[in-house]
XYZ file of N, CA, C and O in Angstrom:
564
model
N -1.954 1.318 11.381
C -2.656 0.271 12.104
C -1.624 -0.539 12.898
O -0.612 -0.964 12.355
N -1.881 -0.729 14.185
C -0.963 -1.504 15.017
C -1.062 -2.995 14.673
O -2.026 -3.441 14.039
N -0.079 -3.769 15.123
C -0.128 -5.212 14.885
C -1.329 -5.854 15.580
O -1.939 -6.775 15.047
N -1.679 -5.354 16.758
C -2.868 -5.875 17.448
C -4.125 -5.595 16.622
O -5.017 -6.450 16.524
N -4.208 -4.417 16.021
C -5.364 -4.087 15.168
C -5.392 -4.976 13.925
O -6.470 -5.370 13.460
N -4.208 -5.320 13.392
C -4.142 -6.223 12.239
C -4.606 -7.622 12.631
O -5.316 -8.286 11.863
N -4.225 -8.083 13.826
C -4.694 -9.387 14.301
C -6.212 -9.374 14.454
O -6.902 -10.320 14.047
N -6.763 -8.297 15.001
C -8.221 -8.175 15.131
C -8.868 -8.191 13.746
O -9.881 -8.860 13.544
N -8.281 -7.502 12.795
C -8.814 -7.479 11.426
C -8.785 -8.876 10.804
O -9.695 -9.251 10.058
N -7.752 -9.660 11.108
C -7.663 -11.039 10.625
C -8.865 -11.850 11.107
O -9.522 -12.547 10.323
N -9.178 -11.753 12.400
C -10.310 -12.519 12.943
C -11.659 -11.963 12.488
O -12.605 -12.722 12.292
N -11.734 -10.665 12.284
C -12.957 -10.083 11.720
C -13.196 -10.647 10.317
O -14.325 -11.002 9.967
N -12.125 -10.745 9.519
C -12.244 -11.302 8.168
C -12.611 -12.786 8.232
O -13.439 -13.252 7.438
N -12.024 -13.533 9.157
C -12.334 -14.962 9.299
C -13.812 -15.149 9.625
O -14.500 -15.969 9.027
N -14.323 -14.353 10.563
C -15.739 -14.436 10.935
C -16.637 -14.063 9.759
O -17.707 -14.639 9.578
N -16.174 -13.121 8.920
C -16.935 -12.711 7.731
C -16.740 -13.680 6.571
O -17.314 -13.488 5.501
N -15.915 -14.727 6.784
C -15.594 -15.726 5.754
C -14.917 -15.067 4.558
O -15.111 -15.474 3.417
N -14.124 -14.058 4.842
C -13.410 -13.273 3.834
C -11.951 -13.718 3.776
O -11.056 -13.091 4.370
N -11.694 -14.806 3.083
C -10.342 -15.348 3.002
C -9.403 -14.368 2.313
O -8.242 -14.221 2.716
N -9.872 -13.675 1.297
C -9.017 -12.678 0.632
C -8.606 -11.581 1.609
O -7.470 -11.105 1.570
N -9.518 -11.190 2.483
C -9.191 -10.198 3.508
C -8.151 -10.709 4.484
O -7.278 -9.955 4.930
N -8.231 -11.999 4.831
C -7.236 -12.616 5.706
C -5.872 -12.613 5.023
O -4.860 -12.256 5.623
N -5.863 -13.017 3.748
C -4.613 -13.086 2.991
C -3.975 -11.716 2.795
O -2.756 -11.602 2.758
N -4.792 -10.678 2.682
C -4.271 -9.328 2.482
C -3.426 -8.865 3.670
O -2.576 -7.979 3.536
N -3.617 -9.487 4.823
C -2.864 -9.136 6.025
C -1.578 -9.947 6.161
O -0.783 -9.708 7.063
N -1.379 -10.900 5.256
C -0.236 -11.824 5.322
C 0.757 -11.562 4.190
O 0.367 -11.194 3.087
N 2.036 -11.808 4.475
C 3.033 -11.718 3.419
C 2.895 -12.929 2.494
O 2.316 -13.944 2.873
N 3.424 -12.807 1.298
C 3.389 -13.924 0.342
C 4.169 -15.134 0.858
O 3.889 -16.258 0.482
N 5.142 -14.895 1.722
C 5.983 -15.972 2.262
C 5.510 -16.463 3.631
O 6.194 -17.256 4.271
N 4.348 -16.005 4.082
C 3.859 -16.355 5.426
C 3.699 -17.863 5.591
O 3.320 -18.572 4.656
N 4.012 -18.323 6.794
C 3.871 -19.738 7.130
C 2.918 -19.882 8.311
O 2.624 -18.911 9.022
N 2.449 -21.118 8.505
C 1.594 -21.388 9.654
C 2.007 -22.705 10.299
O 2.609 -23.569 9.654
N 1.662 -22.826 11.571
C 1.862 -24.069 12.319
C 0.668 -24.241 13.241
O 0.503 -23.483 14.204
N -0.205 -25.192 12.908
C -1.349 -25.534 13.749
C -0.917 -26.753 14.551
O -0.997 -27.884 14.085
N -0.423 -26.516 15.743
C 0.261 -27.522 16.552
C -0.545 -28.814 16.732
O 0.009 -29.903 16.563
N -1.846 -28.768 17.031
C -2.578 -30.020 17.238
C -2.662 -30.918 16.002
O -2.946 -32.105 16.125
N -2.396 -30.378 14.826
C -2.484 -31.170 13.599
C -1.169 -31.865 13.257
O -1.087 -32.579 12.248
N -0.142 -31.665 14.076
C 1.141 -32.326 13.840
C 1.762 -31.899 12.522
O 1.660 -30.754 12.094
N 2.402 -32.873 11.847
C 3.102 -32.597 10.585
C 2.185 -32.009 9.516
O 2.602 -31.185 8.708
N 0.926 -32.433 9.495
C 0.005 -31.932 8.469
C -0.465 -30.510 8.755
O -1.114 -29.895 7.907
N -0.128 -29.977 9.914
C -0.570 -28.640 10.281
C 0.487 -27.572 10.107
O 0.490 -26.588 10.832
N 1.389 -27.752 9.143
C 2.399 -26.738 8.867
C 2.467 -26.481 7.371
O 2.130 -27.351 6.570
N 2.888 -25.289 7.017
C 3.049 -25.000 5.604
C 2.907 -23.533 5.288
O 3.016 -22.666 6.144
N 2.624 -23.278 4.030
C 2.454 -21.931 3.501
C 1.036 -21.439 3.763
O 0.070 -22.152 3.501
N 0.933 -20.216 4.250
C -0.391 -19.623 4.444
C -1.119 -19.528 3.114
O -2.289 -19.877 3.009
N -0.420 -19.068 2.077
C -1.057 -18.847 0.775
C -1.467 -20.142 0.078
O -2.266 -20.116 -0.848
N -0.949 -21.264 0.514
C -1.303 -22.542 -0.102
C -2.101 -23.403 0.870
O -3.317 -23.460 0.782
N -1.426 -24.045 1.816
C -2.106 -24.994 2.688
C -3.093 -24.356 3.666
O -4.189 -24.881 3.875
N -2.748 -23.243 4.301
C -3.649 -22.635 5.283
C -4.957 -22.206 4.640
O -6.029 -22.379 5.225
N -4.885 -21.657 3.450
C -6.102 -21.240 2.752
C -7.048 -22.432 2.589
O -8.254 -22.310 2.777
N -6.490 -23.601 2.286
C -7.305 -24.807 2.159
C -7.971 -25.173 3.472
O -9.153 -25.560 3.492
N -7.251 -25.042 4.574
C -7.817 -25.330 5.893
C -8.927 -24.333 6.202
O -10.015 -24.715 6.652
N -8.676 -23.050 5.959
C -9.688 -22.031 6.236
C -10.946 -22.276 5.421
O -12.063 -22.199 5.943
N -10.792 -22.578 4.141
C -11.961 -22.844 3.288
C -12.726 -24.071 3.772
O -13.948 -24.090 3.760
N -11.984 -25.101 4.180
C -12.619 -26.316 4.688
C -13.453 -26.016 5.923
O -14.616 -26.435 6.013
N -12.901 -25.292 6.891
C -13.649 -24.966 8.112
C -14.907 -24.156 7.795
O -15.968 -24.419 8.355
N -14.785 -23.194 6.914
C -15.941 -22.374 6.550
C -16.989 -23.213 5.826
O -18.191 -23.026 6.015
N -16.560 -24.166 5.012
C -17.492 -25.050 4.300
C -18.191 -26.012 5.265
O -19.402 -26.188 5.197
N -17.435 -26.615 6.172
C -17.994 -27.602 7.098
C -18.811 -26.930 8.202
O -19.818 -27.476 8.659
N -18.390 -25.745 8.619
C -19.075 -24.983 9.668
C -19.524 -23.657 9.066
O -18.847 -22.631 9.229
N -20.642 -23.631 8.337
C -21.018 -22.423 7.594
C -21.271 -21.190 8.459
O -21.246 -20.075 7.948
N -21.481 -21.399 9.755
C -21.648 -20.245 10.648
C -20.391 -20.053 11.510
O -20.456 -19.487 12.605
N -19.236 -20.504 10.998
C -17.963 -20.397 11.716
C -17.761 -18.968 12.199
O -17.976 -18.001 11.464
N -17.308 -18.850 13.454
C -17.150 -17.535 14.073
C -15.908 -17.533 14.958
O -15.642 -18.510 15.658
N -15.152 -16.452 14.936
C -14.000 -16.248 15.821
C -14.295 -15.075 16.737
O -14.477 -13.952 16.266
N -14.362 -15.344 18.028
C -14.596 -14.298 19.023
C -13.270 -13.978 19.714
O -12.658 -14.857 20.331
N -12.840 -12.742 19.606
C -11.586 -12.323 20.243
C -11.850 -12.085 21.721
O -12.719 -11.289 22.086
N -11.101 -12.792 22.571
C -11.199 -12.621 24.009
C -10.146 -11.626 24.479
O -10.438 -10.728 25.269
N -8.912 -11.789 23.978
C -7.858 -10.826 24.325
C -6.777 -10.820 23.255
O -6.558 -11.822 22.575
N -6.140 -9.664 23.110
C -5.005 -9.471 22.207
C -3.904 -8.793 23.008
O -4.167 -7.802 23.693
N -2.695 -9.336 22.901
C -1.565 -8.718 23.601
C -0.392 -8.602 22.636
O 0.040 -9.591 22.063
N 0.079 -7.377 22.489
C 1.222 -7.152 21.611
C 2.506 -7.249 22.427
O 2.631 -6.651 23.498
N 3.466 -8.034 21.921
C 4.742 -8.225 22.605
C 5.770 -7.182 22.223
O 5.553 -6.358 21.333
N 6.914 -7.226 22.874
C 7.991 -6.252 22.638
C 8.527 -6.301 21.219
O 8.926 -5.303 20.671
N 8.558 -7.464 20.632
C 9.089 -7.626 19.275
C 8.015 -7.397 18.208
O 8.257 -7.642 17.035
N 6.830 -6.974 18.616
C 5.753 -6.730 17.661
C 4.861 -7.929 17.417
O 3.890 -7.841 16.677
N 5.176 -9.067 18.047
C 4.298 -10.233 17.905
C 3.001 -9.966 18.665
O 2.950 -9.120 19.563
N 1.948 -10.683 18.295
C 0.666 -10.527 18.968
C 0.169 -11.906 19.381
O 0.128 -12.835 18.572
N -0.196 -12.033 20.651
C -0.775 -13.256 21.193
C -2.265 -13.006 21.372
O -2.664 -11.993 21.954
N -3.074 -13.929 20.850
C -4.520 -13.737 20.823
C -5.225 -14.931 21.453
O -4.997 -16.072 21.037
N -6.084 -14.664 22.426
C -6.976 -15.694 22.930
C -8.292 -15.537 22.167
O -8.891 -14.458 22.161
N -8.691 -16.614 21.511
C -9.863 -16.606 20.632
C -10.779 -17.753 21.044
O -10.311 -18.797 21.501
N -12.062 -17.588 20.851
C -12.974 -18.719 20.934
C -13.544 -18.905 19.536
O -14.217 -18.016 18.999
N -13.212 -20.032 18.919
C -13.791 -20.380 17.622
C -15.006 -21.252 17.867
O -15.022 -22.080 18.784
N -16.022 -21.074 17.026
C -17.250 -21.844 17.194
C -17.929 -22.031 15.848
O -17.626 -21.342 14.874
N -18.843 -22.970 15.809
C -19.632 -23.209 14.610
C -20.442 -24.480 14.749
O -20.224 -25.296 15.650
N -21.405 -24.636 13.857
C -22.250 -25.822 13.823
C -21.886 -26.626 12.593
O -21.870 -26.096 11.471
N -21.601 -27.897 12.805
C -21.161 -28.775 11.723
C -22.300 -29.050 10.749
O -23.409 -29.397 11.131
N -22.010 -28.895 9.448
C -22.989 -29.135 8.395
C -22.576 -30.257 7.452
O -23.385 -30.713 6.645
N -21.303 -30.695 7.545
C -20.776 -31.748 6.671
C -19.773 -32.570 7.462
O -19.228 -32.110 8.462
N -19.492 -33.784 6.971
C -18.414 -34.585 7.552
C -17.092 -33.861 7.350
O -16.894 -33.172 6.346
N -16.174 -34.042 8.312
C -14.823 -33.509 8.184
C -13.872 -34.584 8.701
O -13.975 -35.010 9.845
N -13.004 -35.049 7.842
C -12.098 -36.127 8.226
C -12.891 -37.324 8.714
O -13.826 -37.781 8.042
N -12.563 -37.786 9.910
C -13.287 -38.927 10.468
C -14.399 -38.512 11.419
O -14.943 -39.334 12.155
N -14.789 -37.244 11.398
C -15.877 -36.751 12.244
C -17.144 -36.644 11.405
O -17.263 -35.774 10.540
N -18.071 -37.559 11.667
C -19.330 -37.548 10.922
C -20.198 -36.383 11.380
O -20.208 -36.014 12.552
N -20.939 -35.822 10.438
C -21.825 -34.703 10.729
C -23.009 -35.170 11.566
O -23.786 -36.022 11.143
N -23.134 -34.604 12.748
C -24.285 -34.840 13.617
C -25.002 -33.527 13.905
O -25.779 -33.422 14.850
N -24.696 -32.506 13.095
C -25.290 -31.166 13.231
C -25.094 -30.589 14.628
O -25.942 -29.866 15.134
N -23.948 -30.904 15.235
C -23.640 -30.389 16.558
C -22.686 -29.212 16.439
O -22.042 -29.014 15.416
N -22.625 -28.446 17.500
C -21.796 -27.243 17.521
C -20.575 -27.440 18.402
O -20.582 -28.263 19.315
N -19.539 -26.654 18.104
C -18.373 -26.598 18.978
C -18.133 -25.152 19.388
O -18.534 -24.209 18.689
N -17.524 -24.991 20.528
C -17.175 -23.692 21.095
C -15.885 -23.926 21.863
O -15.912 -24.530 22.943
N -14.741 -23.559 21.288
C -13.469 -23.957 21.872
C -12.442 -22.832 21.856
O -12.258 -22.164 20.833
N -11.748 -22.651 22.972
C -10.683 -21.652 23.009
C -9.498 -22.053 22.132
O -9.191 -23.242 22.002
N -8.889 -21.063 21.536
C -7.688 -21.230 20.707
C -6.699 -20.143 21.116
O -7.098 -19.032 21.486
N -5.417 -20.445 21.009
C -4.378 -19.464 21.259
C -3.599 -19.282 19.961
O -3.032 -20.241 19.432
N -3.614 -18.073 19.433
C -2.881 -17.730 18.212
C -1.708 -16.826 18.568
O -1.842 -15.937 19.414
N -0.601 -17.037 17.887
C 0.545 -16.140 17.988
C 0.888 -15.693 16.568
O 1.103 -16.528 15.685
N 0.883 -14.388 16.358
C 1.219 -13.804 15.054
C 2.582 -13.138 15.150
O 2.838 -12.359 16.067
N 3.449 -13.429 14.176
C 4.703 -12.717 14.012
C 4.596 -11.906 12.722
O 3.997 -12.374 11.742
N 5.184 -10.709 12.720
C 5.055 -9.789 11.594
C 6.416 -9.513 10.964
O 7.440 -9.536 11.638
N 6.410 -9.236 9.656
C 7.646 -8.879 8.958
C 7.890 -7.377 9.051
O 7.123 -6.645 9.703
N 8.949 -6.909 8.404
C 9.319 -5.491 8.460
C 8.300 -4.568 7.796
O 8.278 -3.367 8.068
N 7.467 -5.112 6.918
C 6.426 -4.318 6.261
C 5.116 -4.330 7.051
O 4.124 -3.760 6.607
N 5.109 -5.001 8.194
C 3.913 -5.041 9.024
C 2.896 -6.090 8.603
O 1.748 -6.033 9.021
N 3.337 -7.042 7.784
C 2.445 -8.130 7.362
C 2.700 -9.368 8.217
O 3.819 -9.591 8.701
N 1.678 -10.176 8.388
C 1.832 -11.413 9.144
C 2.788 -12.317 8.383
O 2.594 -12.583 7.200
N 3.847 -12.796 9.070
C 4.796 -13.704 8.433
C 4.727 -15.113 9.015
O 5.203 -16.065 8.405
N 4.118 -15.253 10.198
C 3.981 -16.582 10.800
C 2.771 -16.601 11.722
O 2.574 -15.679 12.510
N 1.982 -17.679 11.592
C 0.835 -17.903 12.472
C 1.065 -19.232 13.175
O 1.272 -20.257 12.534
N 1.033 -19.208 14.501
C 1.113 -20.428 15.296
C -0.174 -20.507 16.106
O -0.617 -19.496 16.671
N -0.786 -21.709 16.143
C -2.059 -21.838 16.845
C -2.110 -23.138 17.637
O -1.659 -24.181 17.167
N -2.688 -23.047 18.832
C -2.887 -24.182 19.729
C -4.368 -24.281 20.104
O -5.029 -23.245 20.284
N -4.885 -25.507 20.217
C -6.238 -25.759 20.716
C -6.315 -27.203 21.177
O -5.404 -27.979 20.940
N -7.423 -27.568 21.810
C -7.617 -28.917 22.328
C -8.590 -29.672 21.427
O -9.802 -29.441 21.483
N -8.046 -30.561 20.593
C -8.896 -31.332 19.683
C -9.894 -32.218 20.420
O -11.018 -32.393 19.946
N -9.508 -32.799 21.566
C -10.416 -33.705 22.278
C -11.698 -32.991 22.698
O -12.780 -33.565 22.642
N -11.583 -31.734 23.113
C -12.769 -30.952 23.481
C -13.682 -30.761 22.274
O -14.896 -30.949 22.360
N -13.098 -30.411 21.145
C -13.892 -30.201 19.930
C -14.531 -31.517 19.495
O -15.722 -31.559 19.174
N -13.755 -32.602 19.506
C -14.301 -33.919 19.135
C -15.499 -34.259 20.018
O -16.543 -34.700 19.514
N -15.370 -34.090 21.323
C -16.463 -34.428 22.239
C -17.699 -33.579 21.964
O -18.826 -34.088 21.948
N -17.502 -32.287 21.727
C -18.636 -31.404 21.461
C -19.358 -31.790 20.176
O -20.570 -31.621 20.068
N -18.602 -32.313 19.202
C -19.205 -32.706 17.925
C -19.749 -34.139 17.966
O -20.280 -34.625 16.967
N -19.614 -34.811 19.118
C -20.157 -36.156 19.266
C -19.272 -37.245 18.717
O -19.723 -38.361 18.460
N -17.997 -36.949 18.521
C -17.053 -37.934 18.012
C -16.360 -38.567 19.225
O -15.688 -37.861 19.988
N -16.532 -39.851 19.428
C -16.070 -40.496 20.654
C -14.630 -40.983 20.622
O -14.039 -41.237 21.648
N -14.044 -41.125 19.434
C -12.656 -41.584 19.331
C -11.724 -40.501 19.860
O -11.846 -39.341 19.511
N -10.782 -40.897 20.717
C -9.803 -39.935 21.229
C -8.881 -39.514 20.105
O -8.500 -40.312 19.262
N -8.521 -38.268 20.102
C -7.597 -37.730 19.104
C -6.195 -37.795 19.664
O -5.953 -37.418 20.805
N -5.259 -38.271 18.881
C -3.860 -38.321 19.313
C -3.029 -37.309 18.573
O -3.178 -37.039 17.478
């Protein structure tokens, strides 16, 4: 399986709410960096990222990742344009549940180890767009 196919499998598992399937594609030492979350958006995939994934699936029970494009780089990294979406069913942080939906582009970059497992996930998105779609008027910094 190519690294691009592994990235596609990661998003297929995310859409299926299969966290174990997502983890099976990652090394035990894998790290993540969700840039818009600042300092709180970095850590271990097996610890902190799993908590974030579970939270999103809980708050957005119809959470979905649509792959727009996957590009494999020379070093085996994969850059993915994704549209994540879902309808809010619970409060999350300071965003009160108004049963509204979001549909927002995300850019993921996957780096792989020598065994072909994901060793680093970096992700970028625009929080202000998501906040506005969910009806949260406070600007995100």
